[in-house]
Amino acid sequence: MLLVINAGSSSVKLAVFDPALAEVARAQVSGIAPGGHAAALAEGLAEAGVAPGDLTAVAHRVVHGGASLVAPCRIDGPVLAAIEACVPLAPLHNPANLTGIRAMAALAPGLAQFASFDTAFHATNPEVAVSYALPPAERQRGLRRYGFHGLSYAALVRLLSARGKVPRRLLACHLGNGASLCAILDGRSAATTMGYSPLDGLTMGTRAGSMDGNAVLHLAAVHGIEGAARILNRESGLLALGGSNDMRMLHAAGTAEADFALDHFRYWAVRHAGSMIAAMGGLDAVVFTGGIGENDAVMRADILDGLHWAGAQYDAGANRANAFSIHDPSSRVEVLIVPAGEERQIAAEAQAVMAGE
Ligand code: AMP
């Protein structure tokens, strides 16, 4: 059996897969104190009914692979050092991911460990898409676009290719508390809305999305760097505009503020989608995933309505054939829904690395 670990600073999510990649168990441990990850992993495994001896390998979600870690790999000394080197790029996430890796090594010494990176899917973006127009010294510091939600996008490409073929110019919308779009051309990422960090792009649950750098500098001048970071990442977005970061609450509220927050989300999703469609030179299909993408039929219909100029349309009354496809036959652009599948993707990537060794 293969264990997938998504380690956060105070929580850890576990999923166990059999060799056919069927999920056999899942567990989550929260409220972990510093230094408590090994005990939390043991607790999670027990909750999942799995003993460390049952495992053939462990695969970790690592948020940031930087410019060098662009493919899943077995974790050894140099890989650990490379993940460590990416800590300045993801100061909250990578240290937590490393804690998970070290805790697992303590719990099951000698067990093979693998890493999959949330940035890696976007390694195919052209240089012009990832470069900020900054002086060379700043670019050499690693200031560039990386993009995130890559494991979610890779998962949906894998699922679509297993079911037939991946539409040539596919607009992928990962809409959850964090939200991004990806232009997937011939099955590969060509552009994405998140950049140096997951703050860029769409209006999100608590993140502001795209902003002018000078406005960010003004926030930092008024509130200090830490204060500005808190405001931009945790106190902005739907929460700031509508009083909640939960779409369900915003739809139910019926206040002017909540309606404006919904409008803002939809408007910027459509504006950024236009940019993704331009990067692909057109549109053949739209796929939705994530908590909002999978569940919020009203928001999906609103976004598709905003993309009718690109051939997308979706009549909310039209057939929803199954949980996978909502293809409206009157639309020339196919519309799909795919359940987010990052964990299975991480398991599949670890399997592929093992098979290739
Ligand atoms: P995620 O980050 O992918 O787990 O998505 C979380 C978000 O999905 C929540 O904050 C909600 O806004 C949204 N969501 C979940 N279920 C629904 C639903 N039934 N209708 C609308 N939005 C939903």
PDB file of N, CA, C and O and ligand atoms in Angstrom, residues 13 149 174-179 205 238 244-251 289-299 340 342, ligand 1:
ATOM      1  N   LYS A  13      -2.765  15.465   6.619  1.00  0.00           N
ATOM      2  CA  LYS A  13      -3.800  14.674   5.961  1.00  0.00           C
ATOM      3  C   LYS A  13      -3.144  13.441   5.360  1.00  0.00           C
ATOM      4  O   LYS A  13      -2.106  13.555   4.692  1.00  0.00           O
ATOM      5  N   HIS A 149      -1.407  24.753  -7.681  1.00  0.00           N
ATOM      6  CA  HIS A 149      -2.520  23.845  -8.011  1.00  0.00           C
ATOM      7  C   HIS A 149      -2.108  22.867  -9.114  1.00  0.00           C
ATOM      8  O   HIS A 149      -2.960  22.279  -9.784  1.00  0.00           O
ATOM      9  N   HIS A 174      -9.556  25.738 -11.233  1.00  0.00           N
ATOM     10  CA  HIS A 174      -9.526  25.168  -9.878  1.00  0.00           C
ATOM     11  C   HIS A 174     -10.082  26.251  -8.959  1.00  0.00           C
ATOM     12  O   HIS A 174      -9.384  27.213  -8.611  1.00  0.00           O
ATOM     13  N   LEU A 175     -11.357  26.089  -8.583  1.00  0.00           N
ATOM     14  CA  LEU A 175     -12.029  27.111  -7.790  1.00  0.00           C
ATOM     15  C   LEU A 175     -12.373  26.559  -6.414  1.00  0.00           C
ATOM     16  O   LEU A 175     -13.328  25.796  -6.265  1.00  0.00           O
ATOM     17  N   GLY A 176     -11.540  26.893  -5.452  1.00  0.00           N
ATOM     18  CA  GLY A 176     -11.803  26.506  -4.063  1.00  0.00           C
ATOM     19  C   GLY A 176     -11.521  27.725  -3.206  1.00  0.00           C
ATOM     20  O   GLY A 176     -11.620  28.851  -3.680  1.00  0.00           O
ATOM     21  N   ASN A 177     -11.143  27.502  -1.969  1.00  0.00           N
ATOM     22  CA  ASN A 177     -10.778  28.626  -1.122  1.00  0.00           C
ATOM     23  C   ASN A 177      -9.584  29.354  -1.740  1.00  0.00           C
ATOM     24  O   ASN A 177      -9.523  30.571  -1.769  1.00  0.00           O
ATOM     25  N   GLY A 178      -8.627  28.579  -2.257  1.00  0.00           N
ATOM     26  CA  GLY A 178      -7.623  29.124  -3.171  1.00  0.00           C
ATOM     27  C   GLY A 178      -8.144  28.869  -4.578  1.00  0.00           C
ATOM     28  O   GLY A 178      -8.763  27.837  -4.812  1.00  0.00           O
ATOM     29  N   ALA A 179      -7.925  29.815  -5.496  1.00  0.00           N
ATOM     30  CA  ALA A 179      -8.493  29.625  -6.831  1.00  0.00           C
ATOM     31  C   ALA A 179      -7.495  30.072  -7.891  1.00  0.00           C
ATOM     32  O   ALA A 179      -6.804  31.069  -7.722  1.00  0.00           O
ATOM     33  N   GLY A 205     -10.876  33.180  -1.490  1.00  0.00           N
ATOM     34  CA  GLY A 205     -11.580  33.195  -0.207  1.00  0.00           C
ATOM     35  C   GLY A 205     -11.088  34.323   0.681  1.00  0.00           C
ATOM     36  O   GLY A 205     -11.874  35.172   1.112  1.00  0.00           O
ATOM     37  N   LEU A 238     -12.986  37.371  -0.880  1.00  0.00           N
ATOM     38  CA  LEU A 238     -14.437  37.301  -0.639  1.00  0.00           C
ATOM     39  C   LEU A 238     -14.769  37.711   0.797  1.00  0.00           C
ATOM     40  O   LEU A 238     -15.775  38.374   1.052  1.00  0.00           O
ATOM     41  N   SER A 244     -17.730  36.869   4.181  1.00  0.00           N
ATOM     42  CA  SER A 244     -17.536  35.430   4.361  1.00  0.00           C
ATOM     43  C   SER A 244     -16.665  34.914   3.224  1.00  0.00           C
ATOM     44  O   SER A 244     -16.702  35.446   2.115  1.00  0.00           O
ATOM     45  N   ASN A 245     -15.865  33.871   3.519  1.00  0.00           N
ATOM     46  CA  ASN A 245     -15.098  33.266   2.431  1.00  0.00           C
ATOM     47  C   ASN A 245     -15.771  31.980   1.953  1.00  0.00           C
ATOM     48  O   ASN A 245     -15.174  31.205   1.217  1.00  0.00           O
ATOM     49  N   ASP A 246     -17.017  31.786   2.371  1.00  0.00           N
ATOM     50  CA  ASP A 246     -17.748  30.590   1.945  1.00  0.00           C
ATOM     51  C   ASP A 246     -18.825  30.989   0.936  1.00  0.00           C
ATOM     52  O   ASP A 246     -19.747  31.747   1.260  1.00  0.00           O
ATOM     53  N   MET A 247     -18.702  30.461  -0.275  1.00  0.00           N
ATOM     54  CA  MET A 247     -19.654  30.791  -1.339  1.00  0.00           C
ATOM     55  C   MET A 247     -21.103  30.526  -0.924  1.00  0.00           C
ATOM     56  O   MET A 247     -22.006  31.267  -1.316  1.00  0.00           O
ATOM     57  N   ARG A 248     -21.304  29.453  -0.166  1.00  0.00           N
ATOM     58  CA  ARG A 248     -22.680  29.110   0.236  1.00  0.00           C
ATOM     59  C   ARG A 248     -23.283  30.232   1.069  1.00  0.00           C
ATOM     60  O   ARG A 248     -24.445  30.615   0.883  1.00  0.00           O
ATOM     61  N   MET A 249     -22.482  30.786   1.989  1.00  0.00           N
ATOM     62  CA  MET A 249     -22.949  31.896   2.840  1.00  0.00           C
ATOM     63  C   MET A 249     -23.226  33.127   1.980  1.00  0.00           C
ATOM     64  O   MET A 249     -24.216  33.833   2.200  1.00  0.00           O
ATOM     65  N   LEU A 250     -22.359  33.371   1.007  1.00  0.00           N
ATOM     66  CA  LEU A 250     -22.527  34.568   0.174  1.00  0.00           C
ATOM     67  C   LEU A 250     -23.790  34.469  -0.677  1.00  0.00           C
ATOM     68  O   LEU A 250     -24.534  35.449  -0.806  1.00  0.00           O
ATOM     69  N   HIS A 251     -24.049  33.284  -1.240  1.00  0.00           N
ATOM     70  CA  HIS A 251     -25.273  33.109  -2.028  1.00  0.00           C
ATOM     71  C   HIS A 251     -26.511  33.285  -1.156  1.00  0.00           C
ATOM     72  O   HIS A 251     -27.515  33.847  -1.587  1.00  0.00           O
ATOM     73  N   THR A 289     -12.991  22.301 -11.248  1.00  0.00           N
ATOM     74  CA  THR A 289     -12.702  21.424 -10.119  1.00  0.00           C
ATOM     75  C   THR A 289     -12.593  22.285  -8.853  1.00  0.00           C
ATOM     76  O   THR A 289     -12.642  23.513  -8.929  1.00  0.00           O
ATOM     77  N   GLY A 290     -12.439  21.662  -7.685  1.00  0.00           N
ATOM     78  CA  GLY A 290     -12.367  22.399  -6.415  1.00  0.00           C
ATOM     79  C   GLY A 290     -13.760  22.568  -5.815  1.00  0.00           C
ATOM     80  O   GLY A 290     -14.773  22.331  -6.485  1.00  0.00           O
ATOM     81  N   GLY A 291     -13.791  22.991  -4.551  1.00  0.00           N
ATOM     82  CA  GLY A 291     -15.054  23.067  -3.803  1.00  0.00           C
ATOM     83  C   GLY A 291     -16.107  23.904  -4.505  1.00  0.00           C
ATOM     84  O   GLY A 291     -17.291  23.525  -4.562  1.00  0.00           O
ATOM     85  N   ILE A 292     -15.713  25.049  -5.073  1.00  0.00           N
ATOM     86  CA  ILE A 292     -16.666  25.898  -5.792  1.00  0.00           C
ATOM     87  C   ILE A 292     -16.914  25.332  -7.186  1.00  0.00           C
ATOM     88  O   ILE A 292     -18.065  25.198  -7.622  1.00  0.00           O
ATOM     89  N   GLY A 293     -15.834  24.967  -7.875  1.00  0.00           N
ATOM     90  CA  GLY A 293     -15.947  24.446  -9.238  1.00  0.00           C
ATOM     91  C   GLY A 293     -16.826  23.213  -9.331  1.00  0.00           C
ATOM     92  O   GLY A 293     -17.580  23.031 -10.295  1.00  0.00           O
ATOM     93  N   GLU A 294     -16.746  22.363  -8.313  1.00  0.00           N
ATOM     94  CA  GLU A 294     -17.515  21.115  -8.347  1.00  0.00           C
ATOM     95  C   GLU A 294     -18.961  21.292  -7.900  1.00  0.00           C
ATOM     96  O   GLU A 294     -19.848  20.570  -8.345  1.00  0.00           O
ATOM     97  N   ASN A 295     -19.183  22.250  -6.985  1.00  0.00           N
ATOM     98  CA  ASN A 295     -20.492  22.299  -6.315  1.00  0.00           C
ATOM     99  C   ASN A 295     -21.367  23.500  -6.637  1.00  0.00           C
ATOM    100  O   ASN A 295     -22.570  23.458  -6.409  1.00  0.00           O
ATOM    101  N   ASP A 296     -20.762  24.585  -7.106  1.00  0.00           N
ATOM    102  CA  ASP A 296     -21.524  25.820  -7.229  1.00  0.00           C
ATOM    103  C   ASP A 296     -22.007  26.008  -8.671  1.00  0.00           C
ATOM    104  O   ASP A 296     -21.358  26.668  -9.497  1.00  0.00           O
ATOM    105  N   ALA A 297     -23.176  25.440  -8.966  1.00  0.00           N
ATOM    106  CA  ALA A 297     -23.716  25.472 -10.334  1.00  0.00           C
ATOM    107  C   ALA A 297     -24.006  26.904 -10.776  1.00  0.00           C
ATOM    108  O   ALA A 297     -23.875  27.233 -11.961  1.00  0.00           O
ATOM    109  N   VAL A 298     -24.392  27.761  -9.837  1.00  0.00           N
ATOM    110  CA  VAL A 298     -24.705  29.147 -10.198  1.00  0.00           C
ATOM    111  C   VAL A 298     -23.439  29.876 -10.647  1.00  0.00           C
ATOM    112  O   VAL A 298     -23.414  30.557 -11.683  1.00  0.00           O
ATOM    113  N   MET A 299     -22.361  29.706  -9.878  1.00  0.00           N
ATOM    114  CA  MET A 299     -21.103  30.376 -10.244  1.00  0.00           C
ATOM    115  C   MET A 299     -20.555  29.825 -11.552  1.00  0.00           C
ATOM    116  O   MET A 299     -20.075  30.587 -12.405  1.00  0.00           O
ATOM    117  N   ALA A 340     -11.673  17.112  -7.532  1.00  0.00           N
ATOM    118  CA  ALA A 340     -10.251  17.351  -7.257  1.00  0.00           C
ATOM    119  C   ALA A 340      -9.593  16.043  -6.824  1.00  0.00           C
ATOM    120  O   ALA A 340     -10.135  15.318  -5.989  1.00  0.00           O
ATOM    121  N   GLU A 342      -5.941  15.465  -6.043  1.00  0.00           N
ATOM    122  CA  GLU A 342      -4.498  15.639  -5.824  1.00  0.00           C
ATOM    123  C   GLU A 342      -3.846  14.411  -5.201  1.00  0.00           C
ATOM    124  O   GLU A 342      -2.758  14.004  -5.622  1.00  0.00           O
TER     125      GLU A 342
HETATM  126  P1  AMP B   1     -11.848  23.800  -1.380  1.00  0.00           P
HETATM  127  O1  AMP B   1     -10.815  24.800  -0.955  1.00  0.00           O
HETATM  128  O2  AMP B   1     -11.599  23.217  -2.730  1.00  0.00           O
HETATM  129  O3  AMP B   1     -12.120  22.780  -0.320  1.00  0.00           O
HETATM  130  O4  AMP B   1     -13.206  24.632  -1.554  1.00  0.00           O
HETATM  131  C1  AMP B   1     -13.788  25.243  -0.421  1.00  0.00           C
HETATM  132  C2  AMP B   1     -14.863  26.203  -0.873  1.00  0.00           C
HETATM  133  O5  AMP B   1     -15.807  25.553  -1.739  1.00  0.00           O
HETATM  134  C3  AMP B   1     -15.698  26.725   0.284  1.00  0.00           C
HETATM  135  O6  AMP B   1     -15.115  27.830   0.866  1.00  0.00           O
HETATM  136  C4  AMP B   1     -17.008  27.054  -0.369  1.00  0.00           C
HETATM  137  O7  AMP B   1     -16.972  28.424  -0.738  1.00  0.00           O
HETATM  138  C5  AMP B   1     -17.043  26.229  -1.617  1.00  0.00           C
HETATM  139  N1  AMP B   1     -18.141  25.254  -1.597  1.00  0.00           N
HETATM  140  C6  AMP B   1     -18.157  24.018  -1.053  1.00  0.00           C
HETATM  141  N2  AMP B   1     -19.360  23.430  -1.240  1.00  0.00           N
HETATM  142  C7  AMP B   1     -20.124  24.307  -1.922  1.00  0.00           C
HETATM  143  C8  AMP B   1     -21.465  24.304  -2.422  1.00  0.00           C
HETATM  144  N3  AMP B   1     -22.268  23.265  -2.255  1.00  0.00           N
HETATM  145  N4  AMP B   1     -21.892  25.410  -3.078  1.00  0.00           N
HETATM  146  C9  AMP B   1     -21.075  26.473  -3.236  1.00  0.00           C
HETATM  147  N5  AMP B   1     -19.814  26.531  -2.799  1.00  0.00           N
HETATM  148  C10 AMP B   1     -19.346  25.467  -2.151  1.00  0.00           C
END
